[in-house]
XYZ file of C-alpha atoms in Angstrom:
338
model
C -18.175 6.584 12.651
C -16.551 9.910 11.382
C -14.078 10.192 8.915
C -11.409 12.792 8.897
C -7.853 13.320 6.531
C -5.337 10.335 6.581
C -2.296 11.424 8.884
C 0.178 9.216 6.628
C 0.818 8.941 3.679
C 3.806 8.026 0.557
C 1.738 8.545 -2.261
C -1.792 8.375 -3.626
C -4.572 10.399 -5.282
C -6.311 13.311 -3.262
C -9.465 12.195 -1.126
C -7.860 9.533 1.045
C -9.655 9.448 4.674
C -9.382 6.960 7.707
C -11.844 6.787 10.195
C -11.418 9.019 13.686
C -10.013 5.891 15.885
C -7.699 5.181 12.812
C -8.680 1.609 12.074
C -10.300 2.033 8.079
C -9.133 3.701 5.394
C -11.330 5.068 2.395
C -9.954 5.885 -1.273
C -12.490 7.276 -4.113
C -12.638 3.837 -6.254
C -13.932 3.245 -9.378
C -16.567 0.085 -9.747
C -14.054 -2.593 -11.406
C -11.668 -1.817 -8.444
C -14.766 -2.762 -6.446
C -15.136 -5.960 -8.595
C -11.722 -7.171 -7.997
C -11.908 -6.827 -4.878
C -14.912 -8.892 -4.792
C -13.847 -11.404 -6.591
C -10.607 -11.990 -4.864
C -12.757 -12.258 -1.742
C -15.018 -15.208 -3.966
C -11.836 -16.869 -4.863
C -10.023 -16.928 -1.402
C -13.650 -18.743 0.528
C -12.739 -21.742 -2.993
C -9.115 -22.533 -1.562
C -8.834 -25.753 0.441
C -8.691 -25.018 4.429
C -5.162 -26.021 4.400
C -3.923 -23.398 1.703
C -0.316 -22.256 3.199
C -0.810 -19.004 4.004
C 0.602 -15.980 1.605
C -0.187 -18.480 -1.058
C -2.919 -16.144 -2.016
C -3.477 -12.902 -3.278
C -5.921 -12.278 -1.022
C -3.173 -12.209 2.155
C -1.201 -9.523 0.958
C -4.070 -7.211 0.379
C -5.844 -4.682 2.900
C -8.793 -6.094 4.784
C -11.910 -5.135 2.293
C -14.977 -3.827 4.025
C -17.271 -2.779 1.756
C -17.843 0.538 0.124
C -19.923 3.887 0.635
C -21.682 6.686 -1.154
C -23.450 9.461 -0.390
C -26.634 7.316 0.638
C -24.081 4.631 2.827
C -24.993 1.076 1.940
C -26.261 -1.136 4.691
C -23.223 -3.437 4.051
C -20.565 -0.865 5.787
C -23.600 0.189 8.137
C -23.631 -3.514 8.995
C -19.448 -3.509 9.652
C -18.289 -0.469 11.398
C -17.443 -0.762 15.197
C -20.520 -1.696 17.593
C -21.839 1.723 18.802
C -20.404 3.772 15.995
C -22.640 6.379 13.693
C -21.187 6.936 10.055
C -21.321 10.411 9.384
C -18.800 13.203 8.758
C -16.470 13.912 6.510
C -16.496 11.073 3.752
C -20.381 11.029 3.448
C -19.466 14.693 2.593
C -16.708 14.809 -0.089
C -18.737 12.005 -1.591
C -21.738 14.730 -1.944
C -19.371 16.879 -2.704
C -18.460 14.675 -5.977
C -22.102 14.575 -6.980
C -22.515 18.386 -6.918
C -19.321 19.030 -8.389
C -19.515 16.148 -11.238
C -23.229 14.991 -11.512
C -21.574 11.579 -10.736
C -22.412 9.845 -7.928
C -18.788 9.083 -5.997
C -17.962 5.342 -4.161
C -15.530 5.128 -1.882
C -13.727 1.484 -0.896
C -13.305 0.971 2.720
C -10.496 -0.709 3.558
C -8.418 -1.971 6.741
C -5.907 1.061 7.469
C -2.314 -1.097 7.708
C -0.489 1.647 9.431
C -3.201 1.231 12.602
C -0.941 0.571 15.737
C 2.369 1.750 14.321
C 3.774 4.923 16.529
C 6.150 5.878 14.007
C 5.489 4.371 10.585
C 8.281 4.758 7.667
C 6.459 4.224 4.525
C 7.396 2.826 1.190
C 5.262 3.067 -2.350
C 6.579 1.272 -5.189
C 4.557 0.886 -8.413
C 5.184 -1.783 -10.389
C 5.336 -3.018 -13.979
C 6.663 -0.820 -16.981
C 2.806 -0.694 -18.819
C 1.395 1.998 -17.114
C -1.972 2.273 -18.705
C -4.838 -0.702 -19.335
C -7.350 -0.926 -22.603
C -9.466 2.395 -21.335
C -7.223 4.946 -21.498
C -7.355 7.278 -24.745
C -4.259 7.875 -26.772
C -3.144 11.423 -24.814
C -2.922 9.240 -21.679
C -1.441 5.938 -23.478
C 1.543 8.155 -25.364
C 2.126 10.230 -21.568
C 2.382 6.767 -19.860
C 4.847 5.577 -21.887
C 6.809 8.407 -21.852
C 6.946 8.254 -17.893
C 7.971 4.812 -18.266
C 10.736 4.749 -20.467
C 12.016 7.761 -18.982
C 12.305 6.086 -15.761
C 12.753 2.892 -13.668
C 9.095 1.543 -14.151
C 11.011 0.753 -17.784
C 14.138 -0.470 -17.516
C 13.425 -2.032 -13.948
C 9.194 -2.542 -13.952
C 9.134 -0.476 -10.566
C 9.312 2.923 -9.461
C 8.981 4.739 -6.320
C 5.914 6.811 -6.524
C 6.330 8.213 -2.605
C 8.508 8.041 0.394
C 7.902 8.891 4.322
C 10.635 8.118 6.661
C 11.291 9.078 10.180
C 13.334 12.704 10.830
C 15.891 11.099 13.184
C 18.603 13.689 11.777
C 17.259 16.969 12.891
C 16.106 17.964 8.922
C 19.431 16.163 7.440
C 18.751 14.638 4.907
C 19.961 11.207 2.764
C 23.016 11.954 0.108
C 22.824 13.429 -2.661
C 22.689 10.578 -5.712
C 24.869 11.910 -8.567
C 22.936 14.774 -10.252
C 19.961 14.240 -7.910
C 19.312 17.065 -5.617
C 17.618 15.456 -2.431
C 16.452 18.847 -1.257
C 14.344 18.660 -4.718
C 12.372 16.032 -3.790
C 12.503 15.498 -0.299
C 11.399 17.995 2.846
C 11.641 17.426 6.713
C 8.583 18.556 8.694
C 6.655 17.359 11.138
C 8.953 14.664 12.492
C 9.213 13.262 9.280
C 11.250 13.661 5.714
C 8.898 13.332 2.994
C 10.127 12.516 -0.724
C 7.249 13.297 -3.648
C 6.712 11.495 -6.848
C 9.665 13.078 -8.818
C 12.484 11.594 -6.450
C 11.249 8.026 -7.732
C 11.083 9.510 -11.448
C 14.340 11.083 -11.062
C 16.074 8.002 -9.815
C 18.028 5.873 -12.575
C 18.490 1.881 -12.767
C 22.008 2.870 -11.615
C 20.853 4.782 -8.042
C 17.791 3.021 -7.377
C 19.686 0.711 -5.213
C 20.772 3.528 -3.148
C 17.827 5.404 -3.584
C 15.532 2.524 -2.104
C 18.088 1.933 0.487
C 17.679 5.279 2.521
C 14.574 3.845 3.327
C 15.981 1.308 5.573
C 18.827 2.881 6.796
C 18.586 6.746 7.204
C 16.990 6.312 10.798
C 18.510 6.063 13.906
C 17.460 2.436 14.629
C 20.119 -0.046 15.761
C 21.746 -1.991 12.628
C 20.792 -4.878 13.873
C 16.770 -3.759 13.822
C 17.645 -2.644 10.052
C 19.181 -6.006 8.865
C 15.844 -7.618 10.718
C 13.618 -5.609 8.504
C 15.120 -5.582 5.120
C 15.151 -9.676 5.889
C 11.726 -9.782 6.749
C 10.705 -8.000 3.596
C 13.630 -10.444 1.592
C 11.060 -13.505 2.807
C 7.918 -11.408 2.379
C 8.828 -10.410 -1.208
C 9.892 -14.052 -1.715
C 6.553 -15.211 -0.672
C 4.636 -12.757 -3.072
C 6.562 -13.536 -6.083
C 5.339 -17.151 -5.928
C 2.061 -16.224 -5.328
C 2.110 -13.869 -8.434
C 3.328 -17.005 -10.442
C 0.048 -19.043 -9.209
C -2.412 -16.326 -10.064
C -3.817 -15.460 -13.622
C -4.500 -11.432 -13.310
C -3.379 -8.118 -14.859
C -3.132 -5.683 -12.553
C -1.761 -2.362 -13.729
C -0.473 0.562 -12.034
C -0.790 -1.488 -8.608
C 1.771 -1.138 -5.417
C 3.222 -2.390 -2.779
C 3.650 -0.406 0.367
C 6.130 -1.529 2.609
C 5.856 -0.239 5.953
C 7.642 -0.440 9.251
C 8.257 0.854 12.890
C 10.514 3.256 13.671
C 9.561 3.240 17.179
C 12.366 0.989 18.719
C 10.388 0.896 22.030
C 7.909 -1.488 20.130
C 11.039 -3.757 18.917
C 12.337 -4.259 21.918
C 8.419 -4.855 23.526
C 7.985 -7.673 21.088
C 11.899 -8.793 21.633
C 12.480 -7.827 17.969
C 9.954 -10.892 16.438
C 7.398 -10.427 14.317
C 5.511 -13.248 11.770
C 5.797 -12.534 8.136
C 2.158 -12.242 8.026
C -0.220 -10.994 10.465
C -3.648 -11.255 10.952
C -5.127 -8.240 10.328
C -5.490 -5.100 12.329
C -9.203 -5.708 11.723
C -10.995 -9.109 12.639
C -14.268 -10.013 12.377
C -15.952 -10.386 16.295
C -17.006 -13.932 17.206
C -19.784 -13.055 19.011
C -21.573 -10.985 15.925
C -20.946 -11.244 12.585
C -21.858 -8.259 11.601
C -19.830 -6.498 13.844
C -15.985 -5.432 13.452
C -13.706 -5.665 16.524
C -10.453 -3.273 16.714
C -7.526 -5.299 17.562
C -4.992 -2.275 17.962
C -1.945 -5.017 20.168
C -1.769 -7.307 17.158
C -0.096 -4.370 14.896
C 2.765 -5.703 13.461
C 6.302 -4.198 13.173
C 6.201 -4.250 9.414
C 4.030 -4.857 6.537
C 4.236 -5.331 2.701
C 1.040 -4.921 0.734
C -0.514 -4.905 -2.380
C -2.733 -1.359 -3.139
C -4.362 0.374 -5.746
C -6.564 -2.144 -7.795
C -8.521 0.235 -10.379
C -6.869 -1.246 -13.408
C -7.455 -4.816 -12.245
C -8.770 -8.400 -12.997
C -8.488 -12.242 -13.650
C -7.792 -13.708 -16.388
C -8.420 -17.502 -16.383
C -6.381 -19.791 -18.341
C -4.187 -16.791 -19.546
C -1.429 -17.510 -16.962
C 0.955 -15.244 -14.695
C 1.274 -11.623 -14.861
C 5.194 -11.219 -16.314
C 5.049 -7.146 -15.442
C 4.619 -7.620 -11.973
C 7.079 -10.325 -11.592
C 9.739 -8.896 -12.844
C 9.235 -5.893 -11.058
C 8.860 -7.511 -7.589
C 12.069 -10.021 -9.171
C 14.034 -6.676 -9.338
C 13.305 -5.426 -6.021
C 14.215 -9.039 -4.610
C 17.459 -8.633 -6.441
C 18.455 -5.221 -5.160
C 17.298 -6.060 -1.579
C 19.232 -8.819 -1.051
C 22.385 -6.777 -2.679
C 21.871 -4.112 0.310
């Protein structure tokens, strides 16, 4: 199975690939991200068989699959797509990693949740206002904070770290919010208007509201289709920040990436319903176990996830954690103001 660049993207570190029939995604990862992952996998096979679903961590994160390195364990060998060689371009940036660093580099391959969407609009918000875990030195600590106090990860424990929304405007682009230049931040190519890390470090706790609402409303979708998605992620949100309260981690620096189609063809194909969660893209064949079957008519019409789990892991008996709840308890609050 080749590997090439990942067409979409909001935000993210350099490195990010998806396989050539766009089902997986693989990130460079870092061994405790590898761990949690792991683990949530351990803890989700202990819940009782009539767990309501969402109650879990586990359903609001990416299908895991495993991990390679320049050697490809026989675990992903064991997963990819009947037929399929692994080869290509991830096999060598991760080579490229060893020469470059001496370090042998893992990748985590994931389920890619934009596989099926025509015309994804996609949404990264980071969450919490401690931007940094135990490992970081004091340069890093003292630059973390600074981010955060200087913008919405402090006084609201999110930020927008990235932005992709369909071009339906010909290159027009949202308003201008107060002293916020949009045509700083933000460009329109490709059929798309992309918005880089300093529109969501720009924004204040005073235009975030407006700021997060061009998401879901600069498109030329019917308002109807707009009110359906922004509920949808109401109940979704809702759903998360219950399961946060039931589940003793810290996770720092995580997201969630909201994603959803701006094809309307696909609305109207599905007569504009869609459950709050899916089963994933990805499902394990019934025939084989080993084998992964590609399920591309089950892709939803939007998504929420949690990403980005390097600065992760449980803490038993310590309780909830209170960053990312008030974070996702903000967002809650200024999506059901829209």
């Amino acid at each position: 199975m080749s590997f090439v660049p990942l067409d979409h993207k909001a935000a993210g570190h350099d490195g990010t690939l998806q396989s050539a029939d766009g089902s997986l995604f693989s990130k460079p990862t870092l061994q405790r991200e590898i761990d949690f992952y792991n683990s949530v996998q351990t803890l989700a096979q202990q819940q009782p068989e009539d767990a309501q679903l969402g109650s879990s961590l586990i359903d609001w994160m990416p299908g895991y699959y495993g991990i390679l390195t320049p050697g490809i364990t026989n675990e992903v060998k064991q997963k990819v797509p009947a037929g399929q060689q692994i080869d290509g371009e991830l096999t060598k940036k991760a080579e490229e990693t060893v020469q470059k660093t001496g370090k042998e580099k893992q990748y985590v391959v994931l389920e890619n949740v934009l596989h099926g969407f025509k015309k994804p609009s996609i949404l990264d918000v980071k969450l919490g206002s401690v931007l940094y875990d135990e490992t970081a030195n004091e340069e890093k600590v003292e630059r973390m904070k600074k981010v955060s106090a200087e913008t919405t990860s402090g006084s609201l424990s999110f930020r927008i770290c990235g932005m992709k929304i369909s071009d339906d405007f010909n290159g027009k682009l949202p308003d201008d919010l107060g002293d916020l230049k949009i045509s700083e931040v933000a460009k329109a190519e490709g059929g798309y208007i992309t918005f880089d890390k300093f529109y969501g470090r720009r924004l204040t706790k005073e235009t975030a509201k407006e700021g997060l609402e061009a998401f879901f409303k600069h498109n030329n979708l019917p308002p109807k289709v707009q009110t359906i998605i922004i509920d949808n992620f109401i109940k979704r949100l809702q759903l998360i920040y219950n399961c946060i309260l039931d589940t003793e981690v810290r996770i720092i620096a995580s997201s969630l990436l909201f994603v959803y189609e701006n094809d309307l063809s696909r609305w109207e194909k599905l007569n504009y319903e869609e459950p709050l969660i899916h089963e994933r893209l990805i499902t394990e064949d019934g025939e084989d176990d080993d084998e992964v079957e590609i399920k591309i008519d089950d892709a939803p019409l939007s998504t929420l996830k949690f990403i980005d789990f390097a600065h992760a892991k449980h803490v038993p008996g310590k309780g909830y954690d209170e960053e990312l709840a008030k974070g996702v308890e903000n967002l809650l609050s200024i999506f059901e103001s829209f």
